[in-house]
Tab-separated table of C-alpha atoms in Angstrom:
chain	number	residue	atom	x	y	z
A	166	UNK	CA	167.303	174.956	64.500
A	167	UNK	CA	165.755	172.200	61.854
A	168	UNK	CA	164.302	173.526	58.553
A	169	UNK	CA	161.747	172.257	57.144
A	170	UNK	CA	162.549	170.994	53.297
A	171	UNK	CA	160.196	169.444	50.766
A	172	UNK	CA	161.406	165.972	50.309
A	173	UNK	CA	160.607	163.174	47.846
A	174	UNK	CA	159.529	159.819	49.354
A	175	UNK	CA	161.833	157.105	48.937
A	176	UNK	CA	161.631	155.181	46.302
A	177	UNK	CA	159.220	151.863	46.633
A	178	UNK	CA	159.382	148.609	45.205
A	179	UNK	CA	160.822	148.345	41.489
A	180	UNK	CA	158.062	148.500	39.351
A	181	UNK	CA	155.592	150.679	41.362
A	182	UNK	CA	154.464	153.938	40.770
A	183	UNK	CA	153.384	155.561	37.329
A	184	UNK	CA	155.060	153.703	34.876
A	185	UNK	CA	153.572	150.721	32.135
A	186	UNK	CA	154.268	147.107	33.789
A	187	UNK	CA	157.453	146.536	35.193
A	188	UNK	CA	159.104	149.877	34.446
A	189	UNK	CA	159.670	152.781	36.761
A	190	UNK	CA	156.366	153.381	38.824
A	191	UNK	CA	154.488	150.917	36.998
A	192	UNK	CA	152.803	147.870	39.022
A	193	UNK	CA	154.611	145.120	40.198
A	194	UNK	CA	154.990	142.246	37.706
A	195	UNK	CA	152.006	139.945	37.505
A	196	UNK	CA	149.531	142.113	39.310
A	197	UNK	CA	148.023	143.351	35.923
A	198	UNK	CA	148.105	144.555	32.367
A	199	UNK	CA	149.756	147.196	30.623
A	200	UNK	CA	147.404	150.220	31.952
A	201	UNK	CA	147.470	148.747	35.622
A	202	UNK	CA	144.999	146.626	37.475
A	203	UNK	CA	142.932	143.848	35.532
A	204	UNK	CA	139.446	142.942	36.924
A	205	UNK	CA	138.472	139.271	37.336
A	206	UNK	CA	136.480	137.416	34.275
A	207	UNK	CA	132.680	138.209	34.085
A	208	UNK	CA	132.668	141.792	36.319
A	209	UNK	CA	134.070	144.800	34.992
A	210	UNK	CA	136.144	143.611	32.061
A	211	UNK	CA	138.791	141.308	30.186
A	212	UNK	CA	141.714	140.176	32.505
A	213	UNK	CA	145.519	141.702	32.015
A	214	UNK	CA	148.199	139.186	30.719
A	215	UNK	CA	149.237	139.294	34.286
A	216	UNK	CA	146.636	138.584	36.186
A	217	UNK	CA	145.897	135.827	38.420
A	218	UNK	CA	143.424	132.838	37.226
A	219	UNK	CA	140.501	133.558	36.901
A	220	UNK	CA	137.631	133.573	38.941
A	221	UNK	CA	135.020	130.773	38.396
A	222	UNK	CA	131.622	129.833	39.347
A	223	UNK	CA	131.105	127.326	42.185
A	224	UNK	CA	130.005	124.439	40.194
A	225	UNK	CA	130.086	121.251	42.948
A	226	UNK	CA	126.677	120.572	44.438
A	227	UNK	CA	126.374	121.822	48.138
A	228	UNK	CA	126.711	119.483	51.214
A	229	UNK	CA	122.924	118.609	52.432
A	230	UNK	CA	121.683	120.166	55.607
A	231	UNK	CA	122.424	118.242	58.950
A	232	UNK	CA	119.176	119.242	60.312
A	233	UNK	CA	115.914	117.982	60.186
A	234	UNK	CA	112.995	119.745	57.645
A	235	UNK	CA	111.116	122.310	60.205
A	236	UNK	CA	108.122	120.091	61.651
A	237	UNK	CA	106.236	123.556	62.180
A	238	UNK	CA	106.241	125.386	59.185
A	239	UNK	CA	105.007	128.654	59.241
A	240	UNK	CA	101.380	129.222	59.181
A	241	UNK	CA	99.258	132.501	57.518
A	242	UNK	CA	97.935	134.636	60.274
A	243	UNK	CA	94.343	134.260	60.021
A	244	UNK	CA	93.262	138.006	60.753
A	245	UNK	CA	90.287	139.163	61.836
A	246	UNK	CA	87.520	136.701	62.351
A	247	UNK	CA	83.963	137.284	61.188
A	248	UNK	CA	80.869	135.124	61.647
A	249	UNK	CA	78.998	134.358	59.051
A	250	UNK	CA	75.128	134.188	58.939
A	251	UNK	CA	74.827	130.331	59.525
A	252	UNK	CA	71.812	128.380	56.772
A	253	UNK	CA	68.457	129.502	58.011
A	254	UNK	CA	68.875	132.369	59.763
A	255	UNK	CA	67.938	134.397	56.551
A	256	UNK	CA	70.409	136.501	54.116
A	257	UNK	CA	71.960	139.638	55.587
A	258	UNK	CA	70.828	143.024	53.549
A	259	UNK	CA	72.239	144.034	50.511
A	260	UNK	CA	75.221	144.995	50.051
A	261	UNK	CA	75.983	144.012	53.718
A	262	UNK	CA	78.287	141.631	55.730
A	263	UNK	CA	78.756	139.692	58.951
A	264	UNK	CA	80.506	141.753	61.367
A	265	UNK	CA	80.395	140.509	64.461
A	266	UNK	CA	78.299	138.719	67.069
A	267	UNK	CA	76.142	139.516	70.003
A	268	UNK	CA	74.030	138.019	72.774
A	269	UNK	CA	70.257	136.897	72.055
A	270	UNK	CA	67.520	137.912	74.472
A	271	UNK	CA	64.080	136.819	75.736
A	272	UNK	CA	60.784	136.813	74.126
A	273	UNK	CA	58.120	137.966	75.962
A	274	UNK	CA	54.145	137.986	75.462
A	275	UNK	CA	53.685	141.790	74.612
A	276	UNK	CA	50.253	142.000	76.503
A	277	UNK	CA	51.335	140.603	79.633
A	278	UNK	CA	54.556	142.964	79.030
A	279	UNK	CA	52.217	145.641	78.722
A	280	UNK	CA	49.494	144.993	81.036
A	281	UNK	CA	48.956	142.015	82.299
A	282	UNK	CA	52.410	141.811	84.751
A	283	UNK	CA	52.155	145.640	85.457
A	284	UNK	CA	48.830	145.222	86.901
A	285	UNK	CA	49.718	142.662	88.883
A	286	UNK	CA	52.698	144.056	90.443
A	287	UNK	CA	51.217	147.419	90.965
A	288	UNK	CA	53.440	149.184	88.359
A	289	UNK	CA	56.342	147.479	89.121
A	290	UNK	CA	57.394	144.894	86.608
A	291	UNK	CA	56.949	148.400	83.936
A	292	UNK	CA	60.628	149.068	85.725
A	293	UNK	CA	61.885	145.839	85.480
A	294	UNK	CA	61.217	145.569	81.941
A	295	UNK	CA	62.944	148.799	81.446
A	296	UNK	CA	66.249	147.533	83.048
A	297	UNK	CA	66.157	144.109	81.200
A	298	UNK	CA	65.012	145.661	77.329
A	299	UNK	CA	68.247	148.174	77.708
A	300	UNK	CA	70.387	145.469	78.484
A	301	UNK	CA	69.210	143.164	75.998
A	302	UNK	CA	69.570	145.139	73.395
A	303	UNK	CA	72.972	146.615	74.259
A	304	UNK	CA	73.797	143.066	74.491
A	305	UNK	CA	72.896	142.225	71.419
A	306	UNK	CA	74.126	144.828	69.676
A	307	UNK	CA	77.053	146.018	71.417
A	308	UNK	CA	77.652	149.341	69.515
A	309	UNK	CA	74.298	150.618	71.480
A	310	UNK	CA	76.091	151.699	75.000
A	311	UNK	CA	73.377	152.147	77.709
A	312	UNK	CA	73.059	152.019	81.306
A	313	UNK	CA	70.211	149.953	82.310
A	314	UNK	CA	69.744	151.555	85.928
A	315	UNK	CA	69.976	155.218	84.735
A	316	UNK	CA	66.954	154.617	82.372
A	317	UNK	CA	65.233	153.138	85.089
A	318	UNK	CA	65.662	156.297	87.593
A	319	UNK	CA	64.773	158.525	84.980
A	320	UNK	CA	61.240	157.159	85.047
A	321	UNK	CA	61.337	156.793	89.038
A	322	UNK	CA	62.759	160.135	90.177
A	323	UNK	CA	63.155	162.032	86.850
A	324	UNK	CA	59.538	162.944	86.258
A	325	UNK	CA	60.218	165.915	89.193
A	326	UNK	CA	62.284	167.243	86.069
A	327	UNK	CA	59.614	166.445	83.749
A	328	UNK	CA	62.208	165.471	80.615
A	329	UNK	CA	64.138	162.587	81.515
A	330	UNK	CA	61.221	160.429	81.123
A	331	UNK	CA	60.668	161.193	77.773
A	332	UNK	CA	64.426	160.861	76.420
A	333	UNK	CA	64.216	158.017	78.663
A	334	UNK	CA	61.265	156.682	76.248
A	335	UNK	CA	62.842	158.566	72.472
A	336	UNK	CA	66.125	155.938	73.113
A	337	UNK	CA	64.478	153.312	73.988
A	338	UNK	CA	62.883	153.177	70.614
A	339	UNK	CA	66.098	154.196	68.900
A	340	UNK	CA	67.946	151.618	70.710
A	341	UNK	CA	65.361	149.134	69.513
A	342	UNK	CA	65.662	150.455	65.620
A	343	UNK	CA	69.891	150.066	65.713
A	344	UNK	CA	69.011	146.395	67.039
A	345	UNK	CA	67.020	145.872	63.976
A	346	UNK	CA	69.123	147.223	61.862
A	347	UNK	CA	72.000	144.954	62.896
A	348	UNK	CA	69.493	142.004	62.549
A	349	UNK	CA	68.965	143.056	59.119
A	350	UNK	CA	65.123	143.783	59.630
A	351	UNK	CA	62.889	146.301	58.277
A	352	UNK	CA	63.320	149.194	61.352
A	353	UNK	CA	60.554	150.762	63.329
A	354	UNK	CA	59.637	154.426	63.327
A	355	UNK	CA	61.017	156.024	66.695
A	356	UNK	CA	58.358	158.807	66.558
A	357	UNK	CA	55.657	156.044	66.092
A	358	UNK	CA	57.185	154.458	69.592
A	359	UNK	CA	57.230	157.653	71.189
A	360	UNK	CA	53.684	158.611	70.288
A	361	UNK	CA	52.142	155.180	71.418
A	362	UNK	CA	54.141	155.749	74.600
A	363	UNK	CA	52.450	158.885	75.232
A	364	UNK	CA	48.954	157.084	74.913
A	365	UNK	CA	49.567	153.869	76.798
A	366	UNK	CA	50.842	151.549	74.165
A	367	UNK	CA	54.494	152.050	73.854
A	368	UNK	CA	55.626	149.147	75.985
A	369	UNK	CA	53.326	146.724	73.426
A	370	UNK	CA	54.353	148.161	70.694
A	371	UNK	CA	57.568	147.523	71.696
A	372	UNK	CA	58.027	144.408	72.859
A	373	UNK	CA	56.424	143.061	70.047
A	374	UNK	CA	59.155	144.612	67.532
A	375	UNK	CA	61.718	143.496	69.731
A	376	UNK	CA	60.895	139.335	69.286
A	377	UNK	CA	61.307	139.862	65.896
A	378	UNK	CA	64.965	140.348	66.408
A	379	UNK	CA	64.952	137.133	68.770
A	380	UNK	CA	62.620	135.287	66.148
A	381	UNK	CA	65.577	135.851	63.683
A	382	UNK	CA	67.779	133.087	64.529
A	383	UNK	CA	65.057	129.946	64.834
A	384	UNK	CA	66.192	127.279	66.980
A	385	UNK	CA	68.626	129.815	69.086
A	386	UNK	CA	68.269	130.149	72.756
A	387	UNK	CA	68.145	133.427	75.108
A	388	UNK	CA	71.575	133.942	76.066
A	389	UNK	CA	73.372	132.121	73.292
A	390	UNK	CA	76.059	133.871	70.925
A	391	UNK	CA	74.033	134.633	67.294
A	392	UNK	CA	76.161	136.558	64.331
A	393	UNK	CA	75.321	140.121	63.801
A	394	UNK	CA	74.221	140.647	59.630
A	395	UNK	CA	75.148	144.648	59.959
């Protein structure tokens, strides 16, 4: 049966272990100074007597690049685009900027919007105005979200409910205000809207603040992109 015994390594190299320079257990000749290991000129101090050379900066110029300059340099991303209010079209409020762009609609004659074409088609053009001022003006403007048909069956079938005409008529003004406002016009009065609606006069009174959103951009054409000023 083996013991176990505390041994002593055997000895290394002459010169290594915890001795001054080439005695016992010091470092091997030439590998530093007196108190060991000597760092390299210019890092962490003065080199030993028995160090090796020192260490110098690269001073030679480097080889040129084989390859061609890039013919594509990088370019800036340009971000989000605005549009800006092009020369005529008026200054956009105070204090306000372009942000964004929408569709411009008709103009119409607001007496034949509001009576002449209604008597003619027996009450039916009234509808199709209804359909084509909702989605006009969520065209224009496209933070105003609408559905053209469901305003026009809340006057058809929605007067057996009695309401849905009415909030039918209270957004249609408001819808016509935000439009304004993004054209960077004076806005109309919802409540005066309403009230004219109730005697007769609504559609008129209407229509008529509605062209001057389209009377805004002079020499622009139904249908074509115009910039938004708010």
């Amino acid at each position: 049966m083996s013991t176990l015994t505390n041994q002593m390594p055997p000895p290394g190299p002459p010169g290594w272990g915890q001795g001054s320079q080439g005695g016992p257990g010091g470092p091997p000749p030439g590998f530093g100074g007196p108190q060991g290991y000597s760092n390299p000129p210019g890092q962490f101090g003065a080199p030993g007597p028995g160090n090796a050379p020192p260490y110098s900066d690269r001073t030679e110029p480097y080889a040129p690049s084989p390859y061609p300059p890039n013919p594509y340099p990088p370019q800036p991303y340009p971000g989000n685009q605005t549009y800006p209010v092009p020369p005529g079209y008026g200054p956009p409020p105070a204090g306000a900027s372009p942000v964004g762009a929408g569709v411009l609609g008709k103009r119409r004659n607001p007496f034949a919007v509001w009576l002449g074409l209604p008597i003619i088609t027996l009450g039916i053009y009234s509808l199709v105005w209804v359909y084509k001022t909702n989605k006009e003006l969520s065209a224009y403007n496209p933070r105003i979200q609408v559905n053209p048909a469901l305003s026009v069956l809340a006057y058809v079938i929605g007067w057996v409910l009695i309401v849905p005409p009415f909030v039918a008529t209270w957004r249609l003004g408001t819808r016509t205000r935000d439009a304004q406002r993004a054209a960077g016009l004076p806005e109309l009065s919802p409540g005066v809207a309403f009230v004219l609606w109730l005697v007769g006069g609504g559609a008129l009174y209407l229509q008529y603040e509605i062209n001057k959103i389209w009377a805004r951009y002079p020499g622009a054409v139904e249908g074509q992109q115009v910039p938004l000023s708010f």
